[in-house]
Short mmCIF file of C-alpha atoms and ligand atoms in Angstrom, two decimals:
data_model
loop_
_atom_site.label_atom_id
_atom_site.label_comp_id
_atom_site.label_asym_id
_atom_site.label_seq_id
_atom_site.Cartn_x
_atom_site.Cartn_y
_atom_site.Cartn_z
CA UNK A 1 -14.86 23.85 -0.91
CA UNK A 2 -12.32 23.81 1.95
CA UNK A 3 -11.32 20.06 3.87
CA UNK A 4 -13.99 18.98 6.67
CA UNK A 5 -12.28 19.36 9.95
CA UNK A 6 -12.96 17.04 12.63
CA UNK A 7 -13.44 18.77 16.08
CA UNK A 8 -13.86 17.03 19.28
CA UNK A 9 -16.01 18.99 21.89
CA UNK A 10 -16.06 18.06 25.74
CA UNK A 11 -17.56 19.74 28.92
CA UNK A 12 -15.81 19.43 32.21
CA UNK A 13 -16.48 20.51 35.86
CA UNK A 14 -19.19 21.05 37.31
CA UNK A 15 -22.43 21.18 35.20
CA UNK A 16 -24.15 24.07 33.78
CA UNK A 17 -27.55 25.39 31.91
CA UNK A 18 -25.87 26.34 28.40
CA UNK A 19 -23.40 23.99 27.67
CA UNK A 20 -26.34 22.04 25.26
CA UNK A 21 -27.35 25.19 23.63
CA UNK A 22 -23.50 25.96 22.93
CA UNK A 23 -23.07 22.15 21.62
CA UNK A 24 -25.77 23.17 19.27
CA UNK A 25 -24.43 26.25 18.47
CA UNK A 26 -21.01 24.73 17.15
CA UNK A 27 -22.73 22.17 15.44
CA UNK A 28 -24.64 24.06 13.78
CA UNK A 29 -22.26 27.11 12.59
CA UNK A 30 -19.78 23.94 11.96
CA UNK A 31 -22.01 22.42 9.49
CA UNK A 32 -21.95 26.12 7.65
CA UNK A 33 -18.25 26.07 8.06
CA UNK A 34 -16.80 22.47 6.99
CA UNK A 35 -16.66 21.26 10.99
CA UNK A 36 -17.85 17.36 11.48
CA UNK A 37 -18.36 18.07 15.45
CA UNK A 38 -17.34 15.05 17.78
CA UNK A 39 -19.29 14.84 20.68
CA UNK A 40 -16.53 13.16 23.94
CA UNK A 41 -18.24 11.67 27.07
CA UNK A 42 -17.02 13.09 30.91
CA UNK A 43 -14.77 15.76 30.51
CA UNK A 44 -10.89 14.95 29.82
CA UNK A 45 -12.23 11.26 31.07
CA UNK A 46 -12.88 10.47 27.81
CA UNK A 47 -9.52 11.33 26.41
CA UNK A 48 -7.39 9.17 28.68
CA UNK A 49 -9.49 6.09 27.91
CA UNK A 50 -7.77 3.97 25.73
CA UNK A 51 -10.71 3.34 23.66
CA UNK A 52 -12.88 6.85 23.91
CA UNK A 53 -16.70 6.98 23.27
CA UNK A 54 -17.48 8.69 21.13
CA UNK A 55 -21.17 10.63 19.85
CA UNK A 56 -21.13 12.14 16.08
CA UNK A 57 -23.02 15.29 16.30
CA UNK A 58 -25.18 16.53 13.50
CA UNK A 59 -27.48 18.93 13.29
CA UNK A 60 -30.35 16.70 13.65
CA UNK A 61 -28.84 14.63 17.00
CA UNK A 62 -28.86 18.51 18.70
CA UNK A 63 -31.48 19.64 17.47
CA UNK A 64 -33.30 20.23 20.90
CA UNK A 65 -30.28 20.33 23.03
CA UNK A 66 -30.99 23.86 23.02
CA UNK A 67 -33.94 23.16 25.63
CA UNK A 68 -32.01 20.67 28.03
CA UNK A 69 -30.03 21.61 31.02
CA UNK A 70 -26.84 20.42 32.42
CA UNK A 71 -24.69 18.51 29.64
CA UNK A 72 -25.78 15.45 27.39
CA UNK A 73 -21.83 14.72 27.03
CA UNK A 74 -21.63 14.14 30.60
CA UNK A 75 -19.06 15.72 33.01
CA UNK A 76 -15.80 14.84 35.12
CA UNK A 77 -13.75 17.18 37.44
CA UNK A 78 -10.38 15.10 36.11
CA UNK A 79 -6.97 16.26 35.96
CA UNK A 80 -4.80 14.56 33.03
CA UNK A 81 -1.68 16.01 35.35
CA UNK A 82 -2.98 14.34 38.45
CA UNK A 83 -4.16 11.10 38.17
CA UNK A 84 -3.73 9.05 41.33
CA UNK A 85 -2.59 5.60 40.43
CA UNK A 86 -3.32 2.11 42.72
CA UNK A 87 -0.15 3.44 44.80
CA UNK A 88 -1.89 6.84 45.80
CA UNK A 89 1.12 8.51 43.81
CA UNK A 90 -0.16 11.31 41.66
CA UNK A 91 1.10 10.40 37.87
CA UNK A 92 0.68 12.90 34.61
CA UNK A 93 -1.25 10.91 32.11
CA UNK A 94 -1.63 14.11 29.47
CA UNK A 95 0.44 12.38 26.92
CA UNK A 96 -2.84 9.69 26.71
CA UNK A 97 -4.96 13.33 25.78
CA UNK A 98 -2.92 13.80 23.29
CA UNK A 99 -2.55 10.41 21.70
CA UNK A 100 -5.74 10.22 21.72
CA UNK A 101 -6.66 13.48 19.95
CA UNK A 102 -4.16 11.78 17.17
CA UNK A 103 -5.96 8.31 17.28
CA UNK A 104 -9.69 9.75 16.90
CA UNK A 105 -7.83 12.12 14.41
CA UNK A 106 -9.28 15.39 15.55
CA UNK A 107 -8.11 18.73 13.92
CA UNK A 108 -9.21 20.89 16.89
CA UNK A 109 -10.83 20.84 20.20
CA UNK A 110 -13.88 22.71 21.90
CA UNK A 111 -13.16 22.47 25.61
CA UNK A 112 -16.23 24.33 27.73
CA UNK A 113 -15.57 24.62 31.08
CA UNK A 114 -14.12 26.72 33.91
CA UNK A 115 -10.95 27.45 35.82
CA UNK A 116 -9.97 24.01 35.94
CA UNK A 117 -10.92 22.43 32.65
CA UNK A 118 -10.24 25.23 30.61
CA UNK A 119 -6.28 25.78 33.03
CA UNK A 120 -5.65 22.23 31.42
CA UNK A 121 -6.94 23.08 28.26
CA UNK A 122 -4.75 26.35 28.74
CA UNK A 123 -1.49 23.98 28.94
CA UNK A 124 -1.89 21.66 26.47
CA UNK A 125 -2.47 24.52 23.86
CA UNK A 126 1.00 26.08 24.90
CA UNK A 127 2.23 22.00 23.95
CA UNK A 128 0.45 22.48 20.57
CA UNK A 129 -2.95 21.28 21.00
CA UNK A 130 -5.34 23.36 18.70
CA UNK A 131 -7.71 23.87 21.33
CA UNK A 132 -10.42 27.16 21.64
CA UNK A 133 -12.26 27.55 25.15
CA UNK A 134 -15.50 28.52 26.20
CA UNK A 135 -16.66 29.31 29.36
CA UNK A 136 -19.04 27.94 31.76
CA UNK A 137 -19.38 28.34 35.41
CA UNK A 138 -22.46 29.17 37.65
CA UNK A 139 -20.22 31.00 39.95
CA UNK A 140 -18.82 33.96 36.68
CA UNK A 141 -15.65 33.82 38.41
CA UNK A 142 -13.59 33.22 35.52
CA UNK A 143 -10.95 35.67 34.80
CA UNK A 144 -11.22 36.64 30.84
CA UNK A 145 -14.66 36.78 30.15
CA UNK A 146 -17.46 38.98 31.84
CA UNK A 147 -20.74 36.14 31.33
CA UNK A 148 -19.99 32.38 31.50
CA UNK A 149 -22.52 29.66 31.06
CA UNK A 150 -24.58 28.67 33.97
CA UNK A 151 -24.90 31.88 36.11
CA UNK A 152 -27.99 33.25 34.93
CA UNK A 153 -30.26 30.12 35.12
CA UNK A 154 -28.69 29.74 38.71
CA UNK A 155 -29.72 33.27 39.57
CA UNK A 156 -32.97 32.33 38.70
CA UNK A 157 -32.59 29.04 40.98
CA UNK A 158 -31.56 30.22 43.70
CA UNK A 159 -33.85 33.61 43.56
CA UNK A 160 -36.98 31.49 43.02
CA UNK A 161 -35.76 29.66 46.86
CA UNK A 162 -35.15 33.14 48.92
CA UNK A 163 -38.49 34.00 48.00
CA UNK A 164 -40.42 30.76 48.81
CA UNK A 165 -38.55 31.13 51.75
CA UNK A 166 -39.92 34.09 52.97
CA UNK A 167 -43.61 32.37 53.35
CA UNK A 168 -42.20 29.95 56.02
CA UNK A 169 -39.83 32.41 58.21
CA UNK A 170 -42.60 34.94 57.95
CA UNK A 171 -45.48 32.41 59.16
CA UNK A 172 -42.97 30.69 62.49
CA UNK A 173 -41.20 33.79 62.88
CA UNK A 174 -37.48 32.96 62.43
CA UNK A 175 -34.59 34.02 60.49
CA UNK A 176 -33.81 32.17 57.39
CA UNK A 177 -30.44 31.51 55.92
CA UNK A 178 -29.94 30.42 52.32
CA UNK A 179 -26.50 29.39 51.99
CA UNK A 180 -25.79 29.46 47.88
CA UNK A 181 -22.96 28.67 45.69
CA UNK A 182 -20.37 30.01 44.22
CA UNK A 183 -16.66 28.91 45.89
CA UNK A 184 -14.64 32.03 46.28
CA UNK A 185 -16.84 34.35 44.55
CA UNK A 186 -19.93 36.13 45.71
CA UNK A 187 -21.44 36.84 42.64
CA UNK A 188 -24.22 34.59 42.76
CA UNK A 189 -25.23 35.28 46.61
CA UNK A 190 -24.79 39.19 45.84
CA UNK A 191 -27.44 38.76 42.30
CA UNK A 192 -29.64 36.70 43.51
CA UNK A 193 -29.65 38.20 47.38
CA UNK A 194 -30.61 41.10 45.22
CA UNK A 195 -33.18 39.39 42.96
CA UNK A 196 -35.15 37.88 46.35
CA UNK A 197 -34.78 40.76 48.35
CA UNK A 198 -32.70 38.93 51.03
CA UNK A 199 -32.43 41.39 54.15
CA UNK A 200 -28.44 40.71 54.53
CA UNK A 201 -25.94 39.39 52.03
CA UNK A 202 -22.92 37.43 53.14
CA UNK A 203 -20.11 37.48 50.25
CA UNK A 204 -16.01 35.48 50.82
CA UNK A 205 -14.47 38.95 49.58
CA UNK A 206 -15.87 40.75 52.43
CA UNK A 207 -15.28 38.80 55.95
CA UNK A 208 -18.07 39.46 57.97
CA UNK A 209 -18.50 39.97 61.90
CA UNK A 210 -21.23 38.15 63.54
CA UNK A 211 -21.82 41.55 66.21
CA UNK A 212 -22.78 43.12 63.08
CA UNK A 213 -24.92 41.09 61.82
CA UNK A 214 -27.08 40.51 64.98
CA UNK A 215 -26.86 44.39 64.97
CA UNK A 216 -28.43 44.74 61.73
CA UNK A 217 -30.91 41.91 62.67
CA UNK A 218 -32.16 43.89 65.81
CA UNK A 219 -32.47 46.94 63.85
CA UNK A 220 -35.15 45.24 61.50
CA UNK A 221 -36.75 42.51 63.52
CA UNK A 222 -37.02 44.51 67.03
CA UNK A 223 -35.22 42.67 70.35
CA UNK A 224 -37.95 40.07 71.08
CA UNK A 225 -38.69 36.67 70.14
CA UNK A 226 -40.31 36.87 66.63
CA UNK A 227 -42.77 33.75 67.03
CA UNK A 228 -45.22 36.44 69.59
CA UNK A 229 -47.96 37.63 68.43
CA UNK A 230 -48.09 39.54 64.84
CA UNK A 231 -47.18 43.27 64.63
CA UNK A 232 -46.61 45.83 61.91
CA UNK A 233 -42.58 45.04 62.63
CA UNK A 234 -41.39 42.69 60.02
CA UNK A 235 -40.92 39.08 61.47
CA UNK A 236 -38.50 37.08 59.81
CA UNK A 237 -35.64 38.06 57.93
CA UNK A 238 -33.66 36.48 55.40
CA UNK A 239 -30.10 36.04 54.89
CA UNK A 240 -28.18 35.15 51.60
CA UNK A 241 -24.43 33.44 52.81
CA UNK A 242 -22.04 32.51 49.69
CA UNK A 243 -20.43 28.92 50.34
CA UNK A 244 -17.40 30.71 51.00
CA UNK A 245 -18.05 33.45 53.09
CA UNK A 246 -16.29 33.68 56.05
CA UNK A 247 -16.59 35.64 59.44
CA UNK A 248 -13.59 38.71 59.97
CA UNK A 249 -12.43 35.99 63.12
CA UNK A 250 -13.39 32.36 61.13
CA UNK A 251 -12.46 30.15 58.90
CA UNK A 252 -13.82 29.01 55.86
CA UNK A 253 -16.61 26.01 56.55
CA UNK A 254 -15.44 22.84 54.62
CA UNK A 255 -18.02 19.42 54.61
CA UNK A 256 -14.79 17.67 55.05
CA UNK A 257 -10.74 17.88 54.45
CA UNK A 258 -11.13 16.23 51.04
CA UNK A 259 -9.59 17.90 48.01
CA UNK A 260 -11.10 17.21 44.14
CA UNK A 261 -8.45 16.50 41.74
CA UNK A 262 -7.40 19.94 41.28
CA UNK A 263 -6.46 20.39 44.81
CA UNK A 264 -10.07 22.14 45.69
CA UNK A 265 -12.00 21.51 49.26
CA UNK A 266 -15.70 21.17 49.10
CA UNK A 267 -17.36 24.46 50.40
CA UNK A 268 -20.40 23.86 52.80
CA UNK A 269 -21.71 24.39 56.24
CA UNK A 270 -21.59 28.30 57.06
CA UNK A 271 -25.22 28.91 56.87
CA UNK A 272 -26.11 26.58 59.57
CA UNK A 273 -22.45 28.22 61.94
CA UNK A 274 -24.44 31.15 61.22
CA UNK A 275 -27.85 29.62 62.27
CA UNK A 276 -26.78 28.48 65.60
CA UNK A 277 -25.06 31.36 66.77
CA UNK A 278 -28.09 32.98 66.06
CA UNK A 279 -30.06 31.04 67.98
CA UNK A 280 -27.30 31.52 70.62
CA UNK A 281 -26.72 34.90 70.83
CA UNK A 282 -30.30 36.75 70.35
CA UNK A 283 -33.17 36.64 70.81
CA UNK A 284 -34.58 34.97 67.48
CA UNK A 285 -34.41 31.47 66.18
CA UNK A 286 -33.34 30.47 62.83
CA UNK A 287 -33.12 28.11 59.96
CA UNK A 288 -30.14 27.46 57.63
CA UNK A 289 -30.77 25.54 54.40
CA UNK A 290 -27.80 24.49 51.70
CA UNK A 291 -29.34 24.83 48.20
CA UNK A 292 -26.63 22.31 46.83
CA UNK A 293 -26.70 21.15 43.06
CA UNK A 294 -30.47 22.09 42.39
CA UNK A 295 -28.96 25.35 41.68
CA UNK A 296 -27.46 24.41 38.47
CA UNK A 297 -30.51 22.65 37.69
CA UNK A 298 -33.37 22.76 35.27
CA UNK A 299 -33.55 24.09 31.54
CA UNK A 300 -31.25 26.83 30.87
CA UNK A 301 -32.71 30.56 30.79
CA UNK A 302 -33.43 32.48 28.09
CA UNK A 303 -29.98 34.33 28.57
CA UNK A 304 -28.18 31.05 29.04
CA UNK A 305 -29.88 29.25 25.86
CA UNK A 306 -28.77 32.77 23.71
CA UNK A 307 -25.18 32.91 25.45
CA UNK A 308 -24.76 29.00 24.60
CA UNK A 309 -25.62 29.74 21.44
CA UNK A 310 -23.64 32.19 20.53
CA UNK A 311 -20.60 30.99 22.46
CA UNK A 312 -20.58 27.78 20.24
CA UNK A 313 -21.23 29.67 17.05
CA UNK A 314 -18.17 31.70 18.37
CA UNK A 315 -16.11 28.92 18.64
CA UNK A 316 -17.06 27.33 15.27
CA UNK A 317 -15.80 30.54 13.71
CA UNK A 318 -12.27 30.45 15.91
CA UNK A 319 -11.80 27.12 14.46
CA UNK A 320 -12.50 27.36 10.73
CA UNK A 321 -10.12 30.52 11.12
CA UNK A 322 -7.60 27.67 13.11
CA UNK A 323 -7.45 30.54 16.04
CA UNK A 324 -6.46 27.88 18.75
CA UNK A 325 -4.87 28.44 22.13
CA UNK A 326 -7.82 30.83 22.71
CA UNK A 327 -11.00 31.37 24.53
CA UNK A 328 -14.20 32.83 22.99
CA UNK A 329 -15.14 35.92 25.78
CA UNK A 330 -17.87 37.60 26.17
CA UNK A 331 -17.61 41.53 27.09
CA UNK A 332 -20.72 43.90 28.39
CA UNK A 333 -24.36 42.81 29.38
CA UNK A 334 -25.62 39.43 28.58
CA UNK A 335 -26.64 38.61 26.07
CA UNK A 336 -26.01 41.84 23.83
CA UNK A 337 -22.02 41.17 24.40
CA UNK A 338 -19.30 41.57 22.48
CA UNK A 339 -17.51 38.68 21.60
CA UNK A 340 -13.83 38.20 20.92
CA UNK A 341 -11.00 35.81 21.56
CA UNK A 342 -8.60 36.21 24.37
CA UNK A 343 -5.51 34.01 25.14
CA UNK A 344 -6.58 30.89 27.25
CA UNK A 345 -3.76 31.24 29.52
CA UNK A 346 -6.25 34.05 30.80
CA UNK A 347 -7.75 31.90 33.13
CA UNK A 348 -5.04 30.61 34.75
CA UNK A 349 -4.05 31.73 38.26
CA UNK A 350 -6.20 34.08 39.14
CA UNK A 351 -10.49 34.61 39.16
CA UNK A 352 -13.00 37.27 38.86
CA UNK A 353 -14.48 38.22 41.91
CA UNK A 354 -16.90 40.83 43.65
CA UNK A 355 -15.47 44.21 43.41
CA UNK A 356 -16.64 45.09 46.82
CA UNK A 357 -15.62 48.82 46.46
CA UNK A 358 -18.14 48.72 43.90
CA UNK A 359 -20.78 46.93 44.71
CA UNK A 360 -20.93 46.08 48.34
CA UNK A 361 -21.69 47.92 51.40
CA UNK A 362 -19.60 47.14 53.53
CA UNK A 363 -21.96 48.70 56.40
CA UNK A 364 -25.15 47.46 55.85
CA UNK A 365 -23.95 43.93 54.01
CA UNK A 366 -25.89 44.20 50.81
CA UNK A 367 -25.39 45.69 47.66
CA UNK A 368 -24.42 49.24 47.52
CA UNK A 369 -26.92 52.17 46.95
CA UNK A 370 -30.45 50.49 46.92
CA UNK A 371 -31.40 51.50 50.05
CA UNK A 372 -31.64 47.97 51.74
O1 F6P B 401 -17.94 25.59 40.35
C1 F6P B 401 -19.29 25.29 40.35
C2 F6P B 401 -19.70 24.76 41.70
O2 F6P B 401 -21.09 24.51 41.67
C3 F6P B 401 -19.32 25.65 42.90
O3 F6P B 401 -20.20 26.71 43.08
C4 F6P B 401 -19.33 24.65 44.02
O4 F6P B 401 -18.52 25.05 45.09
C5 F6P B 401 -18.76 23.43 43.36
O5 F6P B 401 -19.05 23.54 41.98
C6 F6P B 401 -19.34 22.15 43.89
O6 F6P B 401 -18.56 21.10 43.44
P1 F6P B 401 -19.14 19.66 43.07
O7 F6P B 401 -20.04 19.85 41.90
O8 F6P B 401 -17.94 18.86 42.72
O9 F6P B 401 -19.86 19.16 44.27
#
């Protein structure tokens, strides 16, 4: 029987529905395998303390992760290459990682995350670290990898909202914005604009231009005040605007000038831009609401729980085989993907967006050939 190999496993970023089911799934294949799995608290956090916590992970201690959402290791957006000291001067502390890998004598590393966990992860393996990747992001915008973990319980989210939102616009007579997730990318607010039957979807890789929109808005609703009287005219629309979406003339909206530790602003405040100059320039009113971190909420899907699963199992099989510097992929429709490995470096420096020619009309702002 081959050596038991100890493998540390930590989740960074934001959160996502999947990362427990893919904890369970490398525990699990692991225990088949000769892995003793290593559960490590917050993301890199926990490898630059100089004492990490640590969780041993059997079978039976994940036994229902499979059910939970977000991640029972906890999560950290933190940078081993940027850590601000007292002094506000930015000091590389990766050397601790790496110690510390040695001092809890770990053979290998599971890092799930996204473009920023999984770009450190990326670097240290080029040092040596025998690290294998798997992905997770609501947003899919990771470059590598056509399904990451998160985006189909989020699609479910933030589909479930545009259509309870209809029942209120509808009754008052307004347009209703639903400004969604997703950073650069407009996969979620193109999917789920889809999935509620939004009336106009606003993506970042297509600027928009506001005459258009109110265009498109008089060419459903009519040119009068929607609250009069009910007619068979629709009477409220709804509008699905990514975080990042931008008008042709605009900027994108930021809640502030801060930047996380990997140099990102926080995304927010189109939707209600869009909202008031709405209100301002036709005749309808209008509501804007920010679905924030509810979107990543709640028990993972049943594509999410399957993709976690088999991600981990994935990655259990890349390290018994000692396949590090790599990321587990998955090619094709969730969840009947196929699976390889791909060079982590893959996700470095560049992310998978909306291909517009593709999908979006460019016209009509929604997605291309349904007739909307
Ligand atoms: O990357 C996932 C994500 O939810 C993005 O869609 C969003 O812009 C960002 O994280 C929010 O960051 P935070 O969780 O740090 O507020």
């Amino acid at each position: 029987m081959a050596e038991t190999k100890r493998v540390g496993v930590l989740t960074g970023g934001g959160d996502a529905p999947g990362l427990n089911p893919a904890i369970k799934g490398l525990v699990y294949r692991g225990s088949e395998l000769g892995l003793e799995v290593i559960g490590l608290f917050d993301g890199w956090r926990s490898l630059m303390n100089p004492a990490p916590d640590v969780l041993p992970l059997d079978r039976e201690t994940v036994r229902r992760w499979d059910r939970d959402g977000g991640t029972n290791l906890g999560s950290s957006r933190t940078n081993p290459f940027k850590q601000v000291n007292a002094e506000g001067e930015a000091q590389d502390r990766s050397h601790e990682v790496v110690e510390n890998i040695q001092r809890l004598n770990l053979d290998a590393l599971v890092v799930c995350g996204g473009e920023d966990t999984l770009g450190v992860a990326a670097v240290l393996a080029e040092r040596g670290v025998p690290i294998v990747g798997v992905p997770k992001t609501i947003d899919k915008d990771l470059a590598g990898t056509d399904y990451t973990l998160g985006f189909d319980t989020a699609l479910r989210n933030i589909s479930e909202v545009i259509e309870h939102s209809r029942t209120p616009a509808g009754s008052h007579g307004w347009v209703q914005i639903v400004e969604v997730m997703g950073r650069h990318a407009g996969h979620l607010a193109l999917w789920s604009g889809v999935a509620g039957q939004a009336h106009l979807i606003l993506i970042p890789e297509h600027p928009f231009r506001y005459e258009r929109v109110f265009h498109l808005l008089s060419a459903r609703l009519g040119e009068s005040d929607l609250s009069r009287g009910l007619s068979r005219r629709p009477r409220y629309s709804v509008i699905v605007v990514a975080e990042g979406a931008r008008a042709e003339d605009g900027e994108m909206v930021t809640i502030d000038d801060r930047h996380d530790a990997f140099g990102h602003v926080r995304l927010g405040g189109i939707g209600e831009v869009l909202a008031r100059r709405i209100a301002a320039e036709t005749p309808y009113e209008a509501r804007a609401v920010v679905l924030g971190h509810p979107q990543r909420g709640g028990a993972p899907s049943p594509i999410d729980r399957i993709m976690g699963m088999l991600f981990g199992t994935r990655a259990a099989e890349a390290v018994a085989e000692q396949c590090f510097g790599m990321l587990v992929s998955a090619r094709g429709v969730a969840p009947a993907c196929e699976f390889s490995l791909v060079d982590i470096s893959t996700v470095r420096g560049k992310i998978n967006v909306v291909d517009v020619e593709r999908y979006y009309d460019t016209d009509r702002y929604h997605m291309k050939g349904l007739g909307m």
